[in-house]
Amino acid sequence: MQTMGAASLPSCLSYQDNRLMMGELSIKAIAEQQATPFYLYSADAIRQRIHDCLSAFSPVGVAVHFAVKSNSNLSVLRLMGSAGLGADIVSGGELTRVLKAGIDPGQVIFSGVAKTDAELRQAVEAGVGQFNVESAEELFRIDRITGQLGVQVNAVLRVNPEVDAGTHDHITTGKKGNKFGIAFQRLSELFCMAGEMPQVNLRGLAMHIGSQIVSIEPYRESVLRMRQWTEQLRAEGYLLDTLDLGGGIGVDYGDGRSLCFVEYANLINEALGGLDISIQLEPGRSLVAAAGVLVTTVVATKQAEPRNFVMLDAGMNDLIRPALYQATHPLIPVLLSNQRLEEPLDVVGPICESTDCFLKDYTLPLPEEGDLMVLTMTGAYSAVLSSTYNSRPLVAEVMLEHTNIRVIRKAWTLEEQLRLEE
Ligand SMILES: Cc1ncc(COP(=O)(O)O)c(C=O)c1O
């Protein structure tokens, strides 16, 4: 049985006079201007996280590149760019977005396990700062394309450090058998090959061991391995001046477990001291997750055994994380009432799939039809993962900036979608 205490509310939310507020505005007032479901982000909360991140990592000389995949809305990217962050991208589409958001292409890292030739060409032509190479085959393709275009690029090899990050199986990336990264046994061979590629400046190593990591230990193990491989390759005569430590810093989804920036910064300082190397990080979730909520309305309640159901107007097409990763997003009411009795409930969406279930056996004051609720911690891997399944158009994204609300992605209409099918 799970429950959400007010004590664990994300910092951008609070209750005042029983009304749920984001910053200075009541969410009920915002929902009067925007039909539910919709995503709502706090610009101030994102800025605060960027500030916390830079204050922790800048003193240890780490350059921060926002992982665009976690939230690629142009307005979010502009916040990142204006704070001086670079970007970590995984597709040509994300490259187009970061350039449109005004992020310097020289501050862009191109990760991704299956970059197409067209995407590589687009990135080389745009002047992307670094290619994180996932295989020998990709290295050859970058050599061919840079040769054709007559452009030199920087690259690093993404290593599979074979460390268990202790996360959900669907978001672990650094274990043997994962599709990501290059076996460490092949690093020397690939550096040797790159020595014959005049346009490819191979400068170091990268890792990304998984996402939602809440313990420092897997990081300690992998960072120490990266140090060891860097030193070995240098001893073989290769010049390495870059180490990309990826993302993965975990946030509190209501169970009190998260990893703090300062703890990781201290580890980097300790483990990499004296290595004389430029260090990069690619955080995504930890910068934006807590700054977003999905505002939703209770469509219906249903008496059932073993528990009653609460049915929301948001579904797994809007927020797939619970179905995809068994993720938990706490659900809280927009108006608190002490008239309602608490009971364990199953909270579901309207989609015709049994996996369209947000919370099971979740204790909540029994909501009524028409009640406004929010699913919290939905600033990362939420709107970006939505779909139009069951012919439900994509929902709006709204940004709250001090007391101004701005639609930063309009809700699609079904007409727009149907037009694409004619
Ligand atoms: C290569 C790479 N870097 C960074 C990230 C961002 O991870 P997170 O959002 O957990 O910080 C990911 C996410 O999967 C990734 O694949």
Short mmCIF file of C-alpha atoms and ligand atoms in Angstrom, two decimals:
data_model
loop_
_atom_site.label_atom_id
_atom_site.label_comp_id
_atom_site.label_asym_id
_atom_site.label_seq_id
_atom_site.Cartn_x
_atom_site.Cartn_y
_atom_site.Cartn_z
CA MET A 1 0.00 0.00 0.00
CA GLN A 2 1.38 3.41 -0.96
CA THR A 3 0.50 6.94 0.03
CA MET A 4 1.78 10.46 -0.55
CA GLY A 5 2.44 12.66 2.47
CA ALA A 6 2.42 16.45 2.08
CA ALA A 7 5.96 16.37 3.54
CA SER A 8 7.30 14.84 0.33
CA LEU A 9 5.74 17.39 -2.04
CA PRO A 10 8.19 18.60 -4.71
CA SER A 11 9.47 22.05 -3.74
CA CYS A 12 7.49 23.89 -6.46
CA LEU A 13 4.21 22.71 -4.89
CA SER A 14 2.54 23.66 -1.63
CA TYR A 15 -0.90 23.78 -0.08
CA GLN A 16 -2.26 27.17 0.95
CA ASP A 17 -5.73 27.31 2.50
CA ASN A 18 -6.25 23.74 1.25
CA ARG A 19 -5.53 24.75 -2.36
CA LEU A 20 -2.62 23.23 -4.23
CA MET A 21 -0.28 25.96 -5.45
CA MET A 22 2.54 25.94 -7.95
CA GLY A 23 4.66 28.87 -6.86
CA GLU A 24 2.23 31.75 -6.34
CA LEU A 25 -0.67 30.45 -8.42
CA SER A 26 -3.36 27.96 -7.52
CA ILE A 27 -3.51 25.03 -9.91
CA LYS A 28 -7.30 25.32 -9.93
CA ALA A 29 -6.98 28.85 -11.38
CA ILE A 30 -4.56 27.58 -14.04
CA ALA A 31 -6.93 24.72 -14.90
CA GLU A 32 -9.69 27.27 -15.51
CA GLN A 33 -7.65 28.48 -18.50
CA GLN A 34 -6.47 25.13 -19.85
CA ALA A 35 -8.51 21.97 -20.38
CA THR A 36 -7.22 18.86 -18.61
CA PRO A 37 -5.20 16.78 -18.98
CA PHE A 38 -2.19 19.06 -19.42
CA TYR A 39 1.43 19.19 -18.30
CA LEU A 40 2.41 22.12 -16.12
CA TYR A 41 6.04 23.08 -15.45
CA SER A 42 7.57 25.62 -13.10
CA ALA A 43 10.30 27.65 -14.82
CA ASP A 44 11.51 28.80 -11.41
CA ALA A 45 11.89 25.20 -10.21
CA ILE A 46 13.88 24.26 -13.32
CA ARG A 47 16.13 27.31 -12.86
CA GLN A 48 16.65 26.37 -9.20
CA ARG A 49 17.72 22.81 -10.16
CA ILE A 50 20.09 24.14 -12.83
CA HIS A 51 21.56 26.45 -10.21
CA ASP A 52 21.92 23.59 -7.67
CA CYS A 53 23.56 21.41 -10.31
CA LEU A 54 26.01 24.06 -11.49
CA SER A 55 26.90 25.06 -7.91
CA ALA A 56 27.72 21.42 -7.11
CA PHE A 57 29.62 20.50 -10.27
CA SER A 58 31.26 23.71 -11.54
CA PRO A 59 33.75 23.88 -8.65
CA VAL A 60 35.02 20.39 -9.59
CA GLY A 61 35.38 21.51 -13.22
CA VAL A 62 32.48 19.57 -14.73
CA ALA A 63 30.69 20.85 -17.87
CA VAL A 64 26.94 20.13 -17.78
CA HIS A 65 25.06 19.06 -20.92
CA PHE A 66 21.28 18.69 -20.53
CA ALA A 67 19.99 15.31 -21.79
CA VAL A 68 17.38 16.57 -24.24
CA LYS A 69 15.53 13.25 -24.37
CA SER A 70 14.17 13.84 -20.86
CA ASN A 71 12.20 16.94 -21.90
CA SER A 72 12.72 18.36 -25.35
CA ASN A 73 10.18 21.19 -25.28
CA LEU A 74 11.74 24.27 -26.93
CA SER A 75 10.96 26.48 -23.94
CA VAL A 76 12.70 24.04 -21.60
CA LEU A 77 15.70 23.90 -23.93
CA ARG A 78 15.83 27.71 -24.01
CA LEU A 79 15.97 27.72 -20.18
CA MET A 80 18.91 25.31 -20.33
CA GLY A 81 20.70 27.29 -23.05
CA SER A 82 20.27 30.62 -21.31
CA ALA A 83 21.79 29.14 -18.13
CA GLY A 84 24.87 28.21 -20.17
CA LEU A 85 24.28 24.47 -20.35
CA GLY A 86 25.22 22.43 -23.38
CA ALA A 87 23.03 19.61 -24.69
CA ASP A 88 23.25 15.85 -25.04
CA ILE A 89 21.20 14.67 -28.02
CA VAL A 90 20.34 11.29 -29.53
CA SER A 91 18.75 12.13 -32.89
CA GLY A 92 18.70 14.57 -35.78
CA GLY A 93 15.31 15.78 -34.51
CA GLU A 94 16.82 16.68 -31.14
CA LEU A 95 19.67 18.46 -32.94
CA THR A 96 17.15 20.58 -34.86
CA ARG A 97 15.44 21.44 -31.57
CA VAL A 98 18.60 22.48 -29.70
CA LEU A 99 19.75 24.65 -32.60
CA LYS A 100 16.32 26.30 -32.74
CA ALA A 101 16.56 26.90 -28.98
CA GLY A 102 19.83 28.79 -29.55
CA ILE A 103 22.23 26.29 -27.95
CA ASP A 104 25.73 26.56 -29.41
CA PRO A 105 26.36 23.45 -31.60
CA GLY A 106 29.90 23.37 -30.22
CA GLN A 107 28.33 22.58 -26.82
CA VAL A 108 26.33 19.66 -28.20
CA ILE A 109 27.24 16.02 -27.58
CA PHE A 110 25.72 13.51 -30.02
CA SER A 111 25.04 10.23 -28.21
CA GLY A 112 22.85 7.39 -29.46
CA VAL A 113 23.33 3.81 -30.41
CA ALA A 114 22.11 3.81 -34.03
CA LYS A 115 22.82 7.18 -35.61
CA THR A 116 21.91 7.13 -39.29
CA ASP A 117 24.24 8.43 -42.01
CA ALA A 118 21.82 11.31 -42.59
CA GLU A 119 21.91 12.22 -38.89
CA LEU A 120 25.71 12.01 -38.76
CA ARG A 121 25.97 14.23 -41.84
CA GLN A 122 23.49 16.74 -40.34
CA ALA A 123 25.53 16.85 -37.11
CA VAL A 124 28.91 17.20 -38.85
CA GLU A 125 27.55 20.02 -41.01
CA ALA A 126 26.03 21.76 -37.97
CA GLY A 127 29.40 21.70 -36.17
CA VAL A 128 28.38 19.43 -33.28
CA GLY A 129 31.07 19.54 -30.58
CA GLN A 130 31.46 15.84 -29.83
CA PHE A 131 30.33 12.46 -31.14
CA ASN A 132 29.95 9.71 -28.55
CA VAL A 133 30.76 6.64 -30.61
CA GLU A 134 28.98 3.39 -29.77
CA SER A 135 30.81 0.89 -32.00
CA ALA A 136 33.73 0.28 -34.36
CA GLU A 137 31.21 0.30 -37.20
CA GLU A 138 30.04 3.80 -36.23
CA LEU A 139 33.65 5.01 -36.05
CA PHE A 140 34.17 3.85 -39.66
CA ARG A 141 30.99 5.61 -40.77
CA ILE A 142 32.04 8.87 -39.06
CA ASP A 143 35.45 8.55 -40.78
CA ARG A 144 33.76 8.10 -44.18
CA ILE A 145 31.30 10.99 -43.71
CA THR A 146 33.85 13.45 -42.30
CA GLY A 147 36.17 12.47 -45.17
CA GLN A 148 33.43 13.21 -47.73
CA LEU A 149 32.60 16.54 -46.08
CA GLY A 150 36.23 17.47 -45.39
CA VAL A 151 35.45 18.35 -41.77
CA GLN A 152 37.31 17.33 -38.60
CA VAL A 153 35.27 16.22 -35.57
CA ASN A 154 35.86 15.41 -31.91
CA ALA A 155 34.80 12.00 -30.69
CA VAL A 156 34.94 9.82 -27.58
CA LEU A 157 34.21 6.12 -27.21
CA ARG A 158 31.24 5.12 -25.08
CA VAL A 159 32.41 2.21 -22.97
CA ASN A 160 30.19 -0.41 -21.41
CA PRO A 161 31.68 -0.48 -17.89
CA GLU A 162 29.78 -3.67 -17.01
CA VAL A 163 28.42 -2.27 -13.78
CA ASP A 164 24.95 -2.95 -12.38
CA ALA A 165 23.42 0.46 -11.61
CA GLY A 166 20.72 -1.14 -9.46
CA THR A 167 17.90 0.47 -11.44
CA HIS A 168 14.84 -1.00 -13.14
CA ASP A 169 15.92 -3.45 -15.86
CA HIS A 170 14.35 -1.30 -18.58
CA ILE A 171 16.59 1.70 -17.78
CA THR A 172 19.90 0.01 -17.07
CA THR A 173 22.47 0.52 -19.83
CA GLY A 174 25.91 -0.35 -18.49
CA LYS A 175 25.66 -4.12 -18.00
CA LYS A 176 27.09 -6.80 -20.23
CA GLY A 177 24.51 -7.68 -22.90
CA ASN A 178 23.03 -4.17 -23.04
CA LYS A 179 23.02 -2.73 -26.55
CA PHE A 180 24.91 0.37 -25.42
CA GLY A 181 28.63 1.03 -25.44
CA ILE A 182 31.81 -0.72 -26.52
CA ALA A 183 33.39 -3.62 -24.64
CA PHE A 184 36.33 -2.23 -22.67
CA GLN A 185 38.54 -5.01 -24.05
CA ARG A 186 38.31 -3.30 -27.48
CA LEU A 187 39.25 0.24 -26.49
CA SER A 188 42.92 0.02 -27.49
CA GLU A 189 42.05 -1.51 -30.86
CA LEU A 190 39.59 1.32 -31.62
CA PHE A 191 42.04 4.05 -30.55
CA CYS A 192 44.58 2.42 -32.85
CA MET A 193 42.07 2.43 -35.73
CA ALA A 194 41.19 6.09 -35.11
CA GLY A 195 44.91 6.91 -35.42
CA GLU A 196 44.45 6.19 -39.15
CA MET A 197 41.46 8.57 -39.43
CA PRO A 198 42.75 12.09 -40.01
CA GLN A 199 39.32 13.72 -39.62
CA VAL A 200 38.41 11.99 -36.35
CA ASN A 201 39.98 13.46 -33.26
CA LEU A 202 39.39 10.69 -30.70
CA ARG A 203 39.86 12.40 -27.35
CA GLY A 204 38.51 10.21 -24.59
CA LEU A 205 35.85 7.96 -23.12
CA ALA A 206 32.18 8.20 -22.17
CA MET A 207 29.87 6.14 -19.97
CA HIS A 208 26.19 6.16 -19.08
CA ILE A 209 25.30 3.30 -16.79
CA GLY A 210 21.54 3.83 -16.48
CA SER A 211 18.89 6.18 -15.25
CA GLN A 212 17.20 6.86 -11.88
CA ILE A 213 20.31 5.80 -9.94
CA VAL A 214 19.84 6.49 -6.24
CA SER A 215 23.05 5.00 -4.83
CA ILE A 216 26.52 6.45 -5.29
CA GLU A 217 28.21 3.02 -5.34
CA PRO A 218 27.63 2.08 -9.01
CA TYR A 219 28.99 5.51 -9.95
CA ARG A 220 32.06 5.00 -7.76
CA GLU A 221 32.76 1.65 -9.39
CA SER A 222 32.31 2.94 -12.95
CA VAL A 223 34.15 6.26 -12.52
CA LEU A 224 37.14 4.39 -11.07
CA ARG A 225 37.08 2.03 -14.04
CA MET A 226 36.98 4.98 -16.43
CA ARG A 227 40.03 6.40 -14.69
CA GLN A 228 41.84 3.10 -14.99
CA TRP A 229 41.08 2.76 -18.74
CA THR A 230 42.06 6.39 -19.36
CA GLU A 231 45.40 5.81 -17.66
CA GLN A 232 45.98 2.54 -19.54
CA LEU A 233 45.29 4.16 -22.92
CA ARG A 234 47.52 7.10 -22.07
CA ALA A 235 50.28 4.66 -21.11
CA GLU A 236 49.87 3.14 -24.59
CA GLY A 237 50.59 6.58 -26.04
CA TYR A 238 47.10 7.86 -26.84
CA LEU A 239 46.13 11.42 -25.91
CA LEU A 240 42.95 11.52 -23.82
CA ASP A 241 41.64 14.83 -22.51
CA THR A 242 37.88 14.18 -22.15
CA LEU A 243 35.76 12.02 -19.87
CA ASP A 244 31.96 12.04 -20.24
CA LEU A 245 30.25 10.51 -17.21
CA GLY A 246 26.71 10.52 -18.69
CA GLY A 247 23.53 11.11 -16.70
CA GLY A 248 21.40 8.95 -14.45
CA ILE A 249 21.14 10.93 -11.21
CA GLY A 250 18.00 9.69 -9.48
CA VAL A 251 15.15 11.79 -8.05
CA ASP A 252 12.61 11.20 -5.29
CA TYR A 253 9.40 9.73 -6.78
CA GLY A 254 7.80 9.63 -3.34
CA ASP A 255 9.84 6.91 -1.63
CA GLY A 256 12.42 9.32 -0.22
CA ARG A 257 15.26 7.88 -2.33
CA SER A 258 17.37 10.14 -4.55
CA LEU A 259 20.98 11.05 -5.23
CA CYS A 260 22.20 14.52 -4.43
CA PHE A 261 24.38 16.53 -6.81
CA VAL A 262 26.93 17.36 -4.10
CA GLU A 263 27.50 13.70 -3.20
CA TYR A 264 28.25 12.88 -6.84
CA ALA A 265 30.45 15.99 -7.22
CA ASN A 266 32.48 14.89 -4.18
CA LEU A 267 32.91 11.43 -5.65
CA ILE A 268 34.13 12.87 -8.97
CA ASN A 269 36.59 15.07 -7.13
CA GLU A 270 37.85 12.14 -5.07
CA ALA A 271 37.99 9.54 -7.85
CA LEU A 272 39.38 11.70 -10.65
CA GLY A 273 41.66 14.06 -8.71
CA GLY A 274 45.00 14.60 -10.47
CA LEU A 275 43.87 12.97 -13.73
CA ASP A 276 44.01 16.32 -15.56
CA ILE A 277 41.01 15.77 -17.80
CA SER A 278 37.89 17.70 -18.93
CA ILE A 279 34.82 16.12 -17.34
CA GLN A 280 31.30 16.23 -18.78
CA LEU A 281 27.93 15.22 -17.35
CA GLU A 282 24.63 14.65 -19.16
CA PRO A 283 21.88 14.95 -16.53
CA GLY A 284 18.28 14.96 -17.73
CA ARG A 285 15.75 13.72 -15.18
CA SER A 286 17.45 15.37 -12.19
CA LEU A 287 17.07 18.84 -13.76
CA VAL A 288 13.41 18.68 -14.75
CA ALA A 289 11.46 15.80 -13.17
CA ALA A 290 10.39 17.58 -9.99
CA ALA A 291 9.40 20.76 -11.85
CA GLY A 292 6.48 19.18 -13.70
CA VAL A 293 3.01 17.86 -12.92
CA LEU A 294 0.28 16.31 -15.03
CA VAL A 295 -3.02 18.02 -14.19
CA THR A 296 -5.97 15.68 -14.63
CA THR A 297 -9.67 15.40 -13.81
CA VAL A 298 -11.47 12.48 -12.21
CA VAL A 299 -13.81 11.21 -14.92
CA ALA A 300 -15.49 8.53 -12.84
CA THR A 301 -15.25 6.40 -9.76
CA LYS A 302 -16.25 2.75 -9.75
CA GLN A 303 -17.08 0.49 -6.85
CA ALA A 304 -15.26 -2.81 -7.20
CA GLU A 305 -13.53 -5.62 -5.35
CA PRO A 306 -10.89 -5.81 -3.96
CA ARG A 307 -10.61 -2.00 -4.27
CA ASN A 308 -12.61 0.85 -5.71
CA PHE A 309 -11.32 2.53 -8.87
CA VAL A 310 -10.63 6.17 -9.62
CA MET A 311 -10.64 6.87 -13.35
CA LEU A 312 -8.73 9.88 -14.65
CA ASP A 313 -8.96 11.75 -17.95
CA ALA A 314 -5.17 11.24 -18.35
CA GLY A 315 -4.10 7.87 -19.68
CA MET A 316 -1.01 5.82 -20.39
CA ASN A 317 -0.76 7.58 -23.77
CA ASP A 318 -0.13 10.83 -21.84
CA LEU A 319 2.11 9.30 -19.16
CA ILE A 320 3.49 5.87 -19.96
CA ARG A 321 6.14 5.59 -17.23
CA PRO A 322 3.99 3.51 -14.82
CA ALA A 323 3.16 1.02 -17.61
CA LEU A 324 6.67 1.00 -19.06
CA TYR A 325 8.83 0.91 -15.93
CA GLN A 326 6.38 0.28 -13.06
CA ALA A 327 7.18 3.88 -12.11
CA THR A 328 5.22 5.62 -9.36
CA HIS A 329 3.97 9.17 -9.71
CA PRO A 330 2.25 10.35 -6.54
CA LEU A 331 -1.32 11.59 -7.06
CA ILE A 332 -2.54 14.52 -4.97
CA PRO A 333 -5.76 16.55 -4.92
CA VAL A 334 -5.89 20.15 -6.14
CA LEU A 335 -8.33 20.96 -3.33
CA LEU A 336 -7.88 19.32 0.06
CA SER A 337 -10.99 18.31 1.93
CA ASN A 338 -11.12 16.84 5.40
CA GLN A 339 -14.69 15.64 4.75
CA ARG A 340 -13.49 12.68 2.69
CA LEU A 341 -12.57 9.32 4.16
CA GLU A 342 -9.26 7.83 3.09
CA GLU A 343 -9.22 4.43 1.47
CA PRO A 344 -6.91 2.30 -0.67
CA LEU A 345 -7.76 2.75 -4.34
CA ASP A 346 -6.61 1.76 -7.82
CA VAL A 347 -6.04 4.82 -10.00
CA VAL A 348 -6.43 4.15 -13.73
CA GLY A 349 -6.76 5.94 -17.06
CA PRO A 350 -9.29 5.57 -19.88
CA ILE A 351 -7.13 3.52 -22.29
CA CYS A 352 -8.25 0.05 -23.32
CA GLU A 353 -5.26 -1.71 -21.79
CA SER A 354 -4.98 -3.28 -18.35
CA THR A 355 -1.54 -1.68 -18.01
CA ASP A 356 -3.21 1.74 -18.08
CA CYS A 357 -2.94 1.89 -14.31
CA PHE A 358 -1.12 4.73 -12.56
CA LEU A 359 -1.31 3.53 -8.95
CA LYS A 360 -2.45 0.30 -7.31
CA ASP A 361 -3.59 0.06 -3.71
CA TYR A 362 -2.90 3.75 -3.17
CA THR A 363 -4.39 5.42 -0.12
CA LEU A 364 -6.18 8.66 -0.88
CA PRO A 365 -9.26 10.55 0.30
CA LEU A 366 -11.89 9.10 -2.09
CA PRO A 367 -12.14 11.61 -4.96
CA GLU A 368 -15.41 12.49 -6.67
CA GLU A 369 -16.27 12.88 -10.33
CA GLY A 370 -14.97 16.22 -11.62
CA ASP A 371 -12.26 16.61 -8.95
CA LEU A 372 -8.98 18.05 -10.18
CA MET A 373 -5.89 16.01 -9.27
CA VAL A 374 -2.20 16.13 -10.19
CA LEU A 375 0.31 13.38 -10.86
CA THR A 376 3.58 14.80 -9.56
CA MET A 377 7.21 14.40 -10.69
CA THR A 378 6.26 14.41 -14.36
CA GLY A 379 8.77 16.93 -15.75
CA ALA A 380 11.02 14.22 -17.24
CA TYR A 381 10.34 11.29 -19.59
CA SER A 382 6.64 12.14 -19.46
CA ALA A 383 5.30 14.52 -22.15
CA VAL A 384 8.17 13.40 -24.42
CA LEU A 385 7.01 9.79 -24.22
CA SER A 386 3.35 10.49 -24.95
CA SER A 387 1.48 9.05 -27.91
CA THR A 388 -1.88 9.39 -29.64
CA TYR A 389 -2.98 5.83 -28.80
CA ASN A 390 -6.77 5.37 -28.75
CA SER A 391 -6.96 8.48 -31.01
CA ARG A 392 -6.28 10.79 -28.11
CA PRO A 393 -4.46 13.92 -29.33
CA LEU A 394 -1.28 15.00 -27.53
CA VAL A 395 -2.06 17.23 -24.57
CA ALA A 396 -0.89 20.80 -23.93
CA GLU A 397 2.27 21.75 -22.04
CA VAL A 398 2.08 24.92 -19.95
CA MET A 399 4.94 26.82 -18.29
CA LEU A 400 4.48 28.89 -15.16
CA GLU A 401 6.99 31.71 -14.91
CA HIS A 402 6.56 33.67 -11.64
CA THR A 403 2.82 34.41 -12.06
CA ASN A 404 2.62 34.20 -15.85
CA ILE A 405 1.29 31.11 -17.52
CA ARG A 406 2.24 30.35 -21.08
CA VAL A 407 1.21 27.48 -23.33
CA ILE A 408 4.55 26.09 -24.52
CA ARG A 409 2.98 23.34 -26.60
CA LYS A 410 -0.58 23.60 -27.81
CA ALA A 411 -2.78 20.55 -27.46
CA TRP A 412 -3.11 18.80 -30.82
CA THR A 413 -6.53 18.56 -32.35
CA LEU A 414 -7.87 15.38 -33.84
CA GLU A 415 -8.56 17.30 -37.08
CA GLU A 416 -4.82 18.12 -37.43
CA GLN A 417 -3.97 14.50 -36.92
CA LEU A 418 -6.59 13.20 -39.34
CA ARG A 419 -5.38 15.63 -42.02
CA LEU A 420 -2.00 13.82 -42.01
CA GLU A 421 -3.81 10.60 -42.86
CA GLU A 422 -5.68 11.91 -45.92
C1 LIG B 1 23.65 8.66 -23.09
C2 LIG B 1 22.72 9.24 -22.09
N1 LIG B 1 23.09 10.34 -21.42
C3 LIG B 1 22.28 10.91 -20.51
C4 LIG B 1 21.04 10.39 -20.22
C5 LIG B 1 20.18 11.08 -19.21
O1 LIG B 1 19.88 10.30 -18.12
P1 LIG B 1 19.07 10.89 -16.90
O2 LIG B 1 17.86 11.56 -17.44
O3 LIG B 1 18.75 9.74 -16.07
O4 LIG B 1 19.98 11.88 -16.21
C6 LIG B 1 20.61 9.24 -20.89
C7 LIG B 1 19.29 8.65 -20.57
O5 LIG B 1 18.98 7.54 -20.75
C8 LIG B 1 21.47 8.66 -21.87
O6 LIG B 1 21.09 7.58 -22.56
#
